[in-house]
Structure formats: structure tokens, C-alpha cells
Amino acid sequence: MKAVCWHGTEDVRVDTVPDPKILNPRDAIIKVTSTAICGSDLHLYDGYIPTMKSGDILGHEFMGEVVETGSAITNLQKGDRVVVPFTISCGSCFFCNRDLWSLCDNSNPNSWMAEKFYGHSPAGLYGYSHMLGGYAGGQAEYARIPFADVGPIKIPDGMSDEQVLFLTDIFPTGYMAAENCDIQPGEVVAVWGCGPVGQFAIRSAFMLGAERVIAIDRFSERLDLAKAAGAAVLNYEEVDVGSALKEMTGGMGPDCCIDAVGMEAHGHGAMALYDTVKQAVRLETGRPIVLREAIVACRKGGKVSVPGVYGGFIDKMPMGAFVNKGLTMKSGQTHVQRYLRPLLERIQRGEIDPSFVITHTLPLEDAPRAYKIFRDKEENCIKVVLKPFASV
Ligand code: NAD
Ligand code: ZN
């Protein structure tokens, strides 16, 4: 089959590789009808996630049609259309039982690697390094789904791939980011980053009762999409974000601050240069420009939510501000399984049509170009969907 493979920093190729096979009675194989590139894939593309190997198949946002099931699978049949959560979870460990799916204790066969970095291992993820399981991803014609009795959700007839594909990741991720803010009536939510995750965080914040959302980025097409959802916007190249947020909140600061940017934040000035240099020589694994800004901007007693991914160690955390202002911080890879049904229902009720983020639909063969335009925000790119089979 054809698959998008990682070969090194800024080097992804569409290779011909062996078809996936059922390896376990709880596996299923799906034929991928749509798959997307995520901001998290850019951390692999840019070479910031350790334990990738040349030839690894990328992709954790995908859906398709079941073509084969293992002997223990009774919930799925050939021909079913399914969306696959990016978190691989067993469904019966301590963590899965507590709805903490991205922390599954049984899905990472390379847990020892993650334990070295993190103390404990999170769940395995599709196409996201050997430290997180070494699973083949779904930017491919076919994919193997472990624990297929737990993860995939069947999609009712009549809904398009584009409406449901983002249940795999970015819709639940934006939603969990807003939920982690525990938004109270009247509260103001500031969202750094108007990429796909930020866009869903903005819409979810409104769904969960935010009175005002202030969205921050520098790309006008992304700010426009935030405005279309009802957010006020700040271009951080034109204003000082900290002062603007203070002014817009009567000196208080936003009640909730969401870092939807993560480890590859862009910035100006001495601190940004410091982070860029230290990250380049691997003395720091992320540039926490936004995280620092969010902590300093947040109102006293406020909430900081971090869906943005950080891989390892960061410097110069304003821990003094965090402690002395009595802030709360929540983060995590998304517990996708927790949100599949409720968010599918929101789509069915017409409360949101997640396809609004898609700017590009390309054949799988175009993946190398797609990674580049998505990373560099060329052609006003916000989200790319790749089609392994359809002629687009
Ligand atoms: P993206 O790269 O498309 O978007 C990031 C946005 O942040 C861009 O629009 C960029 O212009 C903006 N940005 C950069 N520096 C900024 C700054 N200083 N201030 C304000 N905005 C700034 O990526 P995405 O797909 O939206 O993903 C965003 C983050 O969410 C990534 O770190 C990704 O890894 C993470 N993510 C996490 C999960 C999870 O489970 N927690 C799931 C998916 C994605
Ligand atoms: Zn993703």
C-alpha cells in the first residue's frame, strides 16, 4: 500500500510499504477514506519528537471503512464506516476505567522508553514515535486498529467524512481545552493560537458558556475564522498581548487562558531568541513563549489550560506568577474516547459543522507538499485533508 513515511527532519515521502495485518484478536483493519495532518505532526516534521525512525508511517487523524476484523471483534463488521480516536486505549485498565483514555496503561509496548522521559508512560498513539508505541499511523491506504472493540466509533449514514473526521482529535482537543477551564457564567477566555485546535477551543468555549473569547495569532485568515465564531481578535505582531488583554478585561486579566500553540511557538525579542537557540541545540525541547505569556496574563485565581503539546523540558517558567496568583493548570493528550459520542451528537444536532477548518483537500501522494504548506501557512492553509483513494 501507499503510506506517508517520516525519513528525517522536513523529509516525509509517500512510500510503498507492506499492507497491515491483523496481529491480535482485538484488531481491525480499515481502508482509510480520509486522513488529516495535525499541528502535532509538525513537531515530528520539524524533528522535535525523539525516537522516530526512518520509514515510520505518520498520521493519527483518520477514518475509513472496516475491511477485516480479528476473531474477538463483535462490535464492528466489514463495511462499517468508523472514525478512529488518536489515542490507543485498552478500555479496562485503571486509567481507561476513570475515563483517562490518553493515559491507558496497556497500549504502549515501549513504555520503558516513555518511563525514562516522563516517569510513567502515557497511552500509545498512532504514528507518533517509538516512545509512544511505534504504531503505524493512518496517513496511508490501510491502517491496523488495535483494541478495535474500544476505540472506533461507527458513523451514521448520511454524514460526510469532512463532518466527522475531526472527532479523531482536534474537535475533542479544543473541547477538552475549554472544559479544562471550568468556564463559569460571565467569564472571559483568551485563546493563544488560531490553528485548528485553537478554532475548536474558541467554539467550544462559547458552547460551554464563555461570555467573551479573545483569540490571538498573527495570520489574518486564521484571525478571520476566529472572528466568524464571534471571538474578539488580537494580532500579536501589532499589539502587546499582555497589555491588550489587561485593557480588554478592566485590568483583571482573562479568567481562562488556553495555550493552543505548544512547543513551537513563534515570537520576537530576547526571550524568543533564547528559546530558539536553546531548542536548536536541544538544551530545551520547547519554546514556551505562549505558556509564559498565558500565565502572566491570567487573572489572579484563574485557569490555564494547555492543549498545546510540549515534549520534554522548558526553561524560564514564571513559577512565581503561577504560585503567587494562585493559578490552576490542566493539560494532557486528549481523552478522545470520552468525547466521541457527545461531540458526534452536537454535530448531528447541527450545533457545529467541523468541516469549517478545511482549506485544502489533496490526494495522499501530495503529502510532502501538504506538510510544507500547512507548516509554513502558505496558500492560507488552515487544515489539510488527504484522500488515499478518491481522485481529488
Ligand atoms: P497549528 O500549527 O496549525 O497552529 C498553531 C497556531 O499558533 C498558528 O496559527 C500560529 O500562528 C500560532 N502561534 C504561533 N506562535 C504564537 C504566539 N506567540 N502567539 C499566538 N499564536 C501563536 O497547529 P494546531 O493543529 O492548531 O495545533 C496546535 C497545538 O495543539 C500543537 O502544539 C499540537 O501539537 C497540539 N495538539 C494537542 C493535542 C492534544 O491532545 N493535547 C491534539 C492535537 C494537537
Ligand atoms: Zn492531531
CSV table of C-alpha atoms and ligand atoms in Angstrom, one decimal:
chain,number,residue,atom,x,y,z
A,1,MET,CA,0.0,0.0,0.0
A,2,LYS,CA,0.9,3.7,-0.2
A,3,ALA,CA,1.8,5.4,3.1
A,4,VAL,CA,3.2,8.7,4.2
A,5,CYS,CA,6.6,7.9,5.9
A,6,TRP,CA,8.9,10.0,8.0
A,7,HIS,CA,12.5,9.9,6.9
A,8,GLY,CA,14.0,12.8,9.0
A,9,THR,CA,13.5,16.5,9.7
A,10,GLU,CA,11.4,18.0,6.9
A,11,ASP,CA,11.6,14.8,4.9
A,12,VAL,CA,8.3,12.9,4.5
A,13,ARG,CA,7.7,10.7,1.5
A,14,VAL,CA,4.9,8.6,0.1
A,15,ASP,CA,6.4,5.1,0.1
A,16,THR,CA,5.1,1.7,-0.9
A,17,VAL,CA,5.0,-0.4,2.2
A,18,PRO,CA,3.5,-3.8,3.2
A,19,ASP,CA,-0.2,-3.8,3.9
A,20,PRO,CA,-1.1,-4.0,7.6
A,21,LYS,CA,-2.2,-7.4,9.0
A,22,ILE,CA,-4.4,-8.5,11.9
A,23,LEU,CA,-1.9,-9.2,14.7
A,24,ASN,CA,-4.2,-9.7,17.6
A,25,PRO,CA,-7.8,-10.9,18.0
A,26,ARG,CA,-8.9,-7.4,19.1
A,27,ASP,CA,-7.5,-5.8,15.9
A,28,ALA,CA,-9.4,-4.5,12.9
A,29,ILE,CA,-8.0,-3.2,9.5
A,30,ILE,CA,-9.6,-0.2,7.9
A,31,LYS,CA,-9.4,1.2,4.4
A,32,VAL,CA,-8.7,4.9,5.0
A,33,THR,CA,-11.0,7.2,3.2
A,34,SER,CA,-9.8,10.5,4.8
A,35,THR,CA,-6.9,11.5,6.9
A,36,ALA,CA,-5.6,14.9,8.1
A,37,ILE,CA,-2.3,16.5,9.1
A,38,CYS,CA,-2.2,17.9,12.6
A,39,GLY,CA,-0.1,20.5,14.3
A,40,SER,CA,1.3,17.6,16.4
A,41,ASP,CA,2.6,16.1,13.2
A,42,LEU,CA,4.6,19.3,12.6
A,43,HIS,CA,6.6,18.6,15.8
A,44,LEU,CA,7.6,15.3,14.1
A,45,TYR,CA,8.2,17.0,10.7
A,46,ASP,CA,10.4,19.6,12.4
A,47,GLY,CA,12.3,16.9,14.3
A,48,TYR,CA,11.4,17.8,17.9
A,49,ILE,CA,10.0,14.5,19.0
A,50,PRO,CA,12.6,11.9,19.9
A,51,THR,CA,12.5,8.2,19.0
A,52,MET,CA,11.3,8.5,15.4
A,53,LYS,CA,12.8,6.1,12.9
A,54,SER,CA,13.3,6.4,9.2
A,55,GLY,CA,10.3,4.8,7.5
A,56,ASP,CA,7.8,5.3,10.3
A,57,ILE,CA,4.2,5.7,8.9
A,58,LEU,CA,2.8,9.0,10.1
A,59,GLY,CA,-0.8,10.1,10.9
A,60,HIS,CA,-3.2,10.0,13.8
A,61,GLU,CA,-6.3,11.7,12.4
A,62,PHE,CA,-8.0,9.2,10.1
A,63,MET,CA,-11.2,7.4,9.4
A,64,GLY,CA,-12.4,4.8,7.0
A,65,GLU,CA,-14.2,1.6,6.2
A,66,VAL,CA,-13.7,-1.7,8.1
A,67,VAL,CA,-12.2,-4.4,5.8
A,68,GLU,CA,-11.2,-7.1,8.2
A,69,THR,CA,-11.8,-7.9,11.9
A,70,GLY,CA,-9.9,-10.0,14.4
A,71,SER,CA,-11.7,-13.0,16.0
A,72,ALA,CA,-12.6,-11.1,19.2
A,73,ILE,CA,-14.3,-8.2,17.4
A,74,THR,CA,-18.0,-8.4,17.6
A,75,ASN,CA,-18.9,-4.7,17.6
A,76,LEU,CA,-17.7,-4.0,14.0
A,77,GLN,CA,-18.4,-5.6,10.7
A,78,LYS,CA,-16.9,-5.3,7.3
A,79,GLY,CA,-18.2,-2.2,5.5
A,80,ASP,CA,-18.8,-0.2,8.7
A,81,ARG,CA,-17.6,3.4,8.5
A,82,VAL,CA,-15.6,4.4,11.5
A,83,VAL,CA,-13.7,7.3,13.0
A,84,VAL,CA,-10.7,6.3,15.0
A,85,PRO,CA,-9.5,8.2,18.1
A,86,PHE,CA,-5.8,9.1,18.0
A,87,THR,CA,-5.3,7.6,21.5
A,88,ILE,CA,-4.9,3.8,21.6
A,89,SER,CA,-6.6,2.5,24.8
A,90,CYS,CA,-7.4,-0.9,26.2
A,91,GLY,CA,-10.7,0.0,27.8
A,92,SER,CA,-10.2,-1.9,31.0
A,93,CYS,CA,-7.1,-0.6,33.0
A,94,PHE,CA,-7.1,1.8,36.0
A,95,PHE,CA,-7.0,4.8,33.7
A,96,CYS,CA,-9.5,3.8,31.0
A,97,ASN,CA,-11.9,2.9,33.8
A,98,ARG,CA,-11.6,6.5,35.0
A,99,ASP,CA,-12.2,8.0,31.6
A,100,LEU,CA,-8.5,9.0,31.3
A,101,TRP,CA,-8.0,7.3,27.9
A,102,SER,CA,-4.8,9.0,26.8
A,103,LEU,CA,-3.2,7.6,29.9
A,104,CYS,CA,-4.0,3.9,29.2
A,105,ASP,CA,-1.5,1.6,30.9
A,106,ASN,CA,-1.7,-1.2,28.4
A,107,SER,CA,-1.3,0.3,24.9
A,108,ASN,CA,2.3,1.3,24.9
A,109,PRO,CA,4.6,-1.7,24.3
A,110,ASN,CA,7.6,0.6,24.6
A,111,SER,CA,6.5,2.0,27.9
A,112,TRP,CA,10.0,1.7,29.3
A,113,MET,CA,11.2,4.5,26.9
A,114,ALA,CA,8.5,6.9,28.0
A,115,GLU,CA,9.1,6.0,31.6
A,116,LYS,CA,12.7,7.2,31.2
A,117,PHE,CA,11.5,10.6,30.0
A,118,TYR,CA,8.3,11.0,32.0
A,119,GLY,CA,8.4,8.7,35.0
A,120,HIS,CA,5.3,6.9,33.7
A,121,SER,CA,4.1,6.0,30.2
A,122,PRO,CA,1.0,7.6,28.6
A,123,ALA,CA,-1.1,5.6,26.1
A,124,GLY,CA,0.3,4.6,22.7
A,125,LEU,CA,-0.6,7.0,19.9
A,126,TYR,CA,-0.8,6.2,16.1
A,127,GLY,CA,2.2,7.4,14.1
A,128,TYR,CA,3.8,9.3,17.0
A,129,SER,CA,7.3,7.9,17.7
A,130,HIS,CA,8.6,4.7,19.2
A,131,MET,CA,8.5,6.1,22.7
A,132,LEU,CA,4.7,6.3,22.3
A,133,GLY,CA,4.3,2.8,21.0
A,134,GLY,CA,5.8,2.7,17.5
A,135,TYR,CA,2.4,2.2,15.9
A,136,ALA,CA,1.9,2.7,12.2
A,137,GLY,CA,-0.1,5.8,11.5
A,138,GLY,CA,-3.2,6.4,9.4
A,139,GLN,CA,-1.8,8.6,6.6
A,140,ALA,CA,-1.9,5.5,4.5
A,141,GLU,CA,-4.3,3.5,2.4
A,142,TYR,CA,-4.9,1.0,5.2
A,143,ALA,CA,-4.4,1.0,8.9
A,144,ARG,CA,-4.4,-1.5,11.7
A,145,ILE,CA,-6.6,-0.6,14.7
A,146,PRO,CA,-5.6,-2.2,17.9
A,147,PHE,CA,-8.3,-2.5,20.6
A,148,ALA,CA,-10.9,-2.1,17.8
A,149,ASP,CA,-13.6,-3.1,20.3
A,150,VAL,CA,-12.9,0.1,22.3
A,151,GLY,CA,-11.7,3.0,20.1
A,152,PRO,CA,-13.5,3.4,16.8
A,153,ILE,CA,-17.0,4.8,16.6
A,154,LYS,CA,-19.5,3.9,13.9
A,155,ILE,CA,-20.7,6.8,11.8
A,156,PRO,CA,-24.4,7.0,10.9
A,157,ASP,CA,-25.2,7.1,7.2
A,158,GLY,CA,-25.7,10.5,5.6
A,159,MET,CA,-22.8,12.2,7.4
A,160,SER,CA,-19.8,13.2,5.2
A,161,ASP,CA,-16.2,12.3,6.1
A,162,GLU,CA,-15.5,16.0,6.4
A,163,GLN,CA,-18.2,16.5,9.1
A,164,VAL,CA,-16.9,13.7,11.4
A,165,LEU,CA,-13.2,13.3,10.6
A,166,PHE,CA,-12.1,15.8,13.3
A,167,LEU,CA,-13.7,13.7,16.0
A,168,THR,CA,-10.4,11.8,15.8
A,169,ASP,CA,-8.6,14.6,17.5
A,170,ILE,CA,-8.9,18.3,17.0
A,171,PHE,CA,-12.6,18.8,17.9
A,172,PRO,CA,-12.3,16.8,21.2
A,173,THR,CA,-8.9,18.5,21.8
A,174,GLY,CA,-10.4,22.0,21.5
A,175,TYR,CA,-13.4,20.9,23.6
A,176,MET,CA,-11.3,19.4,26.4
A,177,ALA,CA,-9.1,22.5,26.4
A,178,ALA,CA,-12.3,24.6,27.1
A,179,GLU,CA,-13.7,22.0,29.5
A,180,ASN,CA,-10.4,22.1,31.4
A,181,CYS,CA,-11.1,25.9,32.0
A,182,ASP,CA,-14.2,25.0,34.0
A,183,ILE,CA,-15.8,28.1,32.5
A,184,GLN,CA,-18.3,30.0,34.8
A,185,PRO,CA,-21.0,32.4,33.6
A,186,GLY,CA,-19.6,35.7,32.6
A,187,GLU,CA,-16.0,34.5,32.1
A,188,VAL,CA,-13.6,35.7,29.5
A,189,VAL,CA,-11.4,33.1,27.8
A,190,ALA,CA,-8.2,34.0,25.9
A,191,VAL,CA,-7.0,31.5,23.3
A,192,TRP,CA,-3.4,31.7,22.0
A,193,GLY,CA,-3.1,30.1,18.5
A,194,CYS,CA,-5.9,30.1,15.9
A,195,GLY,CA,-4.8,26.9,14.2
A,196,PRO,CA,-7.3,24.1,14.0
A,197,VAL,CA,-7.0,23.3,17.7
A,198,GLY,CA,-7.5,27.0,18.7
A,199,GLN,CA,-10.5,27.2,16.4
A,200,PHE,CA,-12.2,24.3,18.1
A,201,ALA,CA,-11.2,25.7,21.5
A,202,ILE,CA,-12.8,29.0,20.6
A,203,ARG,CA,-16.1,27.4,19.5
A,204,SER,CA,-16.1,25.0,22.5
A,205,ALA,CA,-15.5,27.9,24.9
A,206,PHE,CA,-18.7,29.5,23.6
A,207,MET,CA,-20.6,26.2,23.8
A,208,LEU,CA,-19.5,25.9,27.4
A,209,GLY,CA,-20.8,29.3,28.3
A,210,ALA,CA,-17.9,31.8,27.9
A,211,GLU,CA,-19.2,35.3,27.7
A,212,ARG,CA,-16.3,36.5,25.6
A,213,VAL,CA,-13.4,34.8,23.8
A,214,ILE,CA,-10.3,36.7,22.8
A,215,ALA,CA,-8.2,34.9,20.1
A,216,ILE,CA,-4.6,35.6,19.4
A,217,ASP,CA,-2.5,34.8,16.3
A,218,ARG,CA,-0.7,36.7,13.5
A,219,PHE,CA,-2.2,35.2,10.4
A,220,SER,CA,-5.2,37.2,9.1
A,221,GLU,CA,-7.1,34.2,7.6
A,222,ARG,CA,-6.9,32.4,11.0
A,223,LEU,CA,-8.0,35.5,12.9
A,224,ASP,CA,-10.9,36.0,10.4
A,225,LEU,CA,-12.1,32.4,11.1
A,226,ALA,CA,-11.9,33.2,14.9
A,227,LYS,CA,-13.9,36.4,14.3
A,228,ALA,CA,-16.5,34.4,12.4
A,229,ALA,CA,-17.1,32.3,15.5
A,230,GLY,CA,-17.7,35.5,17.5
A,231,ALA,CA,-14.3,36.0,19.1
A,232,ALA,CA,-12.5,39.3,19.5
A,233,VAL,CA,-9.1,39.0,18.0
A,234,LEU,CA,-5.5,40.3,18.7
A,235,ASN,CA,-2.7,40.2,16.2
A,236,TYR,CA,0.4,39.7,18.4
A,237,GLU,CA,2.6,41.4,15.8
A,238,GLU,CA,0.5,44.6,16.1
A,239,VAL,CA,-0.2,44.8,19.9
A,240,ASP,CA,1.4,43.9,23.1
A,241,VAL,CA,-0.8,40.9,24.1
A,242,GLY,CA,-0.4,41.2,27.8
A,243,SER,CA,-1.3,44.9,27.9
A,244,ALA,CA,-4.2,44.5,25.4
A,245,LEU,CA,-5.7,41.6,27.5
A,246,LYS,CA,-5.5,43.7,30.6
A,247,GLU,CA,-7.2,46.6,28.9
A,248,MET,CA,-9.9,44.5,27.5
A,249,THR,CA,-10.7,43.0,30.9
A,250,GLY,CA,-10.8,46.1,33.0
A,251,GLY,CA,-7.3,45.4,34.4
A,252,MET,CA,-8.3,41.9,35.7
A,253,GLY,CA,-6.8,39.7,33.0
A,254,PRO,CA,-8.8,36.8,31.3
A,255,ASP,CA,-10.4,34.3,33.7
A,256,CYS,CA,-9.2,31.4,31.5
A,257,CYS,CA,-6.1,31.2,29.3
A,258,ILE,CA,-5.7,28.5,26.7
A,259,ASP,CA,-2.3,27.7,25.1
A,260,ALA,CA,-3.3,26.2,21.8
A,261,VAL,CA,0.2,26.7,20.3
A,262,GLY,CA,2.6,24.5,22.2
A,263,MET,CA,6.3,23.8,21.8
A,264,GLU,CA,6.9,25.6,18.5
A,265,ALA,CA,5.6,29.0,19.4
A,266,HIS,CA,6.8,31.9,17.3
A,267,GLY,CA,7.9,35.1,18.9
A,268,HIS,CA,10.1,38.2,18.9
A,269,GLY,CA,12.6,39.7,21.3
A,270,ALA,CA,15.3,38.4,23.6
A,271,MET,CA,13.3,35.6,25.2
A,272,ALA,CA,12.2,34.2,21.9
A,273,LEU,CA,15.8,34.2,20.7
A,274,TYR,CA,16.9,32.5,23.9
A,275,ASP,CA,14.3,29.7,23.3
A,276,THR,CA,15.1,29.3,19.6
A,277,VAL,CA,18.8,28.9,20.3
A,278,LYS,CA,18.4,26.5,23.2
A,279,GLN,CA,15.9,24.4,21.3
A,280,ALA,CA,18.1,24.3,18.3
A,281,VAL,CA,20.9,22.8,20.3
A,282,ARG,CA,18.5,20.6,22.2
A,283,LEU,CA,19.1,22.2,25.7
A,284,GLU,CA,15.4,22.9,25.8
A,285,THR,CA,12.8,20.8,23.9
A,286,GLY,CA,10.2,23.5,23.6
A,287,ARG,CA,9.8,27.3,23.1
A,288,PRO,CA,7.3,28.1,25.9
A,289,ILE,CA,6.7,31.7,24.7
A,290,VAL,CA,2.9,31.3,24.8
A,291,LEU,CA,2.8,29.4,28.1
A,292,ARG,CA,4.8,32.1,29.9
A,293,GLU,CA,2.6,34.8,28.4
A,294,ALA,CA,-0.6,33.0,29.4
A,295,ILE,CA,0.5,32.5,33.0
A,296,VAL,CA,1.5,36.2,33.3
A,297,ALA,CA,-1.7,37.4,31.6
A,298,CYS,CA,-4.1,35.2,33.6
A,299,ARG,CA,-6.2,36.9,36.3
A,300,LYS,CA,-5.5,36.0,39.9
A,301,GLY,CA,-7.1,32.7,40.8
A,302,GLY,CA,-7.6,32.0,37.1
A,303,LYS,CA,-7.3,28.9,35.0
A,304,VAL,CA,-4.6,27.9,32.4
A,305,SER,CA,-5.4,25.1,30.0
A,306,VAL,CA,-2.7,23.7,27.8
A,307,PRO,CA,-3.8,21.6,24.9
A,308,GLY,CA,-0.6,22.7,23.1
A,309,VAL,CA,2.0,19.8,23.1
A,310,TYR,CA,5.3,20.0,25.0
A,311,GLY,CA,7.7,17.1,24.6
A,312,GLY,CA,10.2,17.5,27.3
A,313,PHE,CA,11.9,20.3,29.2
A,314,ILE,CA,11.3,24.1,29.0
A,315,ASP,CA,13.0,27.0,30.6
A,316,LYS,CA,12.2,30.2,32.5
A,317,MET,CA,8.7,29.2,33.6
A,318,PRO,CA,7.2,32.1,35.5
A,319,MET,CA,6.5,29.8,38.5
A,320,GLY,CA,6.4,32.8,40.8
A,321,ALA,CA,3.4,34.2,38.9
A,322,PHE,CA,1.8,30.8,38.9
A,323,VAL,CA,2.1,30.3,42.6
A,324,ASN,CA,1.6,33.8,43.8
A,325,LYS,CA,-1.5,34.4,41.7
A,326,GLY,CA,-2.9,31.0,42.8
A,327,LEU,CA,-3.5,29.7,39.3
A,328,THR,CA,-4.7,26.2,38.2
A,329,MET,CA,-3.2,24.4,35.2
A,330,LYS,CA,-4.7,21.5,33.3
A,331,SER,CA,-3.3,19.7,30.3
A,332,GLY,CA,-3.0,16.4,28.6
A,333,GLN,CA,-3.2,14.5,25.4
A,334,THR,CA,-6.9,14.4,24.8
A,335,HIS,CA,-9.0,11.6,26.3
A,336,VAL,CA,-10.7,11.3,22.9
A,337,GLN,CA,-12.9,8.3,23.6
A,338,ARG,CA,-14.6,10.4,26.3
A,339,TYR,CA,-15.8,12.9,23.8
A,340,LEU,CA,-16.7,10.8,20.6
A,341,ARG,CA,-20.4,10.3,21.3
A,342,PRO,CA,-21.3,13.6,22.9
A,343,LEU,CA,-19.5,15.6,20.2
A,344,LEU,CA,-20.9,13.4,17.4
A,345,GLU,CA,-24.3,14.3,18.8
A,346,ARG,CA,-23.5,18.0,18.7
A,347,ILE,CA,-22.6,17.6,15.0
A,348,GLN,CA,-25.8,15.7,14.4
A,349,ARG,CA,-27.9,18.4,16.1
A,350,GLY,CA,-26.3,21.0,13.8
A,351,GLU,CA,-24.6,22.9,16.7
A,352,ILE,CA,-21.3,22.8,14.7
A,353,ASP,CA,-20.0,21.6,11.4
A,354,PRO,CA,-16.3,20.8,11.9
A,355,SER,CA,-15.6,20.9,8.2
A,356,PHE,CA,-15.3,24.7,8.5
A,357,VAL,CA,-11.5,24.4,9.2
A,358,ILE,CA,-10.6,22.6,5.9
A,359,THR,CA,-8.9,24.7,3.4
A,360,HIS,CA,-7.1,22.0,1.3
A,361,THR,CA,-8.2,18.5,0.2
A,362,LEU,CA,-5.4,16.7,-1.6
A,363,PRO,CA,-4.5,13.2,-2.8
A,364,LEU,CA,-2.3,11.2,-0.4
A,365,GLU,CA,0.6,11.5,-3.0
A,366,ASP,CA,0.7,15.2,-2.3
A,367,ALA,CA,1.6,14.7,1.4
A,368,PRO,CA,5.2,16.2,1.1
A,369,ARG,CA,3.8,19.4,-0.3
A,370,ALA,CA,0.8,19.3,2.1
A,371,TYR,CA,3.2,19.1,5.2
A,372,LYS,CA,5.1,22.1,3.9
A,373,ILE,CA,2.2,24.4,3.1
A,374,PHE,CA,0.5,23.5,6.4
A,375,ARG,CA,3.7,24.1,8.4
A,376,ASP,CA,4.5,27.4,6.6
A,377,LYS,CA,0.9,28.6,6.5
A,378,GLU,CA,1.2,29.0,2.7
A,379,GLU,CA,-1.8,29.4,0.5
A,380,ASN,CA,-3.8,30.5,3.5
A,381,CYS,CA,-3.7,26.9,4.7
A,382,ILE,CA,-5.5,26.1,7.9
A,383,LYS,CA,-6.2,22.3,7.7
A,384,VAL,CA,-5.4,19.7,5.1
A,385,VAL,CA,-7.4,16.6,4.4
A,386,LEU,CA,-5.6,13.8,2.4
A,387,LYS,CA,-7.6,11.3,0.4
A,388,PRO,CA,-5.8,8.0,-0.1
A,389,PHE,CA,-8.2,6.7,-2.8
A,390,ALA,CA,-10.7,9.3,-4.1
A,391,SER,CA,-9.5,11.3,-7.1
A,392,VAL,CA,-9.4,14.9,-5.9
B,1,NAD,P1,-1.0,25.0,14.0
B,1,NAD,O1,0.5,25.0,13.9
B,1,NAD,O2,-1.8,25.0,12.8
B,1,NAD,O3,-1.5,26.2,14.9
B,1,NAD,C1,-0.7,26.9,15.8
B,1,NAD,C2,-1.0,28.4,15.7
B,1,NAD,O4,-0.3,29.1,16.7
B,1,NAD,C3,-0.6,29.0,14.4
B,1,NAD,O5,-1.7,29.6,13.8
B,1,NAD,C4,0.5,30.0,14.8
B,1,NAD,O6,0.4,31.2,14.0
B,1,NAD,C5,0.0,30.3,16.2
B,1,NAD,N1,1.1,30.9,17.0
B,1,NAD,C6,2.5,30.7,17.0
B,1,NAD,N2,3.1,31.4,17.9
B,1,NAD,C7,2.2,32.2,18.5
B,1,NAD,C8,2.2,33.1,19.6
B,1,NAD,N3,3.4,33.5,20.1
B,1,NAD,N4,1.0,33.7,20.0
B,1,NAD,C9,-0.1,33.4,19.4
B,1,NAD,N5,-0.3,32.4,18.4
B,1,NAD,C10,0.9,31.8,18.0
B,1,NAD,O7,-1.3,23.7,15.0
B,1,NAD,P2,-2.7,23.1,15.5
B,1,NAD,O8,-3.1,21.9,14.7
B,1,NAD,O9,-3.8,24.1,15.8
B,1,NAD,O10,-2.1,22.5,16.9
B,1,NAD,C11,-1.8,23.4,18.0
B,1,NAD,C12,-1.1,22.7,19.1
B,1,NAD,O11,-2.0,21.7,19.7
B,1,NAD,C13,0.1,21.9,18.7
B,1,NAD,O12,1.1,22.0,19.8
B,1,NAD,C14,-0.4,20.5,18.7
B,1,NAD,O13,0.7,19.6,18.9
B,1,NAD,C15,-1.4,20.5,19.8
B,1,NAD,N6,-2.3,19.4,19.8
B,1,NAD,C16,-2.5,18.8,21.0
B,1,NAD,C17,-3.4,17.7,21.1
B,1,NAD,C18,-3.7,17.1,22.5
B,1,NAD,O14,-4.2,16.0,22.5
B,1,NAD,N7,-3.3,17.8,23.6
B,1,NAD,C19,-4.1,17.3,20.0
B,1,NAD,C20,-3.9,17.9,18.8
B,1,NAD,C21,-3.0,19.0,18.7
B,2,ZN,ZN,-3.7,15.6,16.0
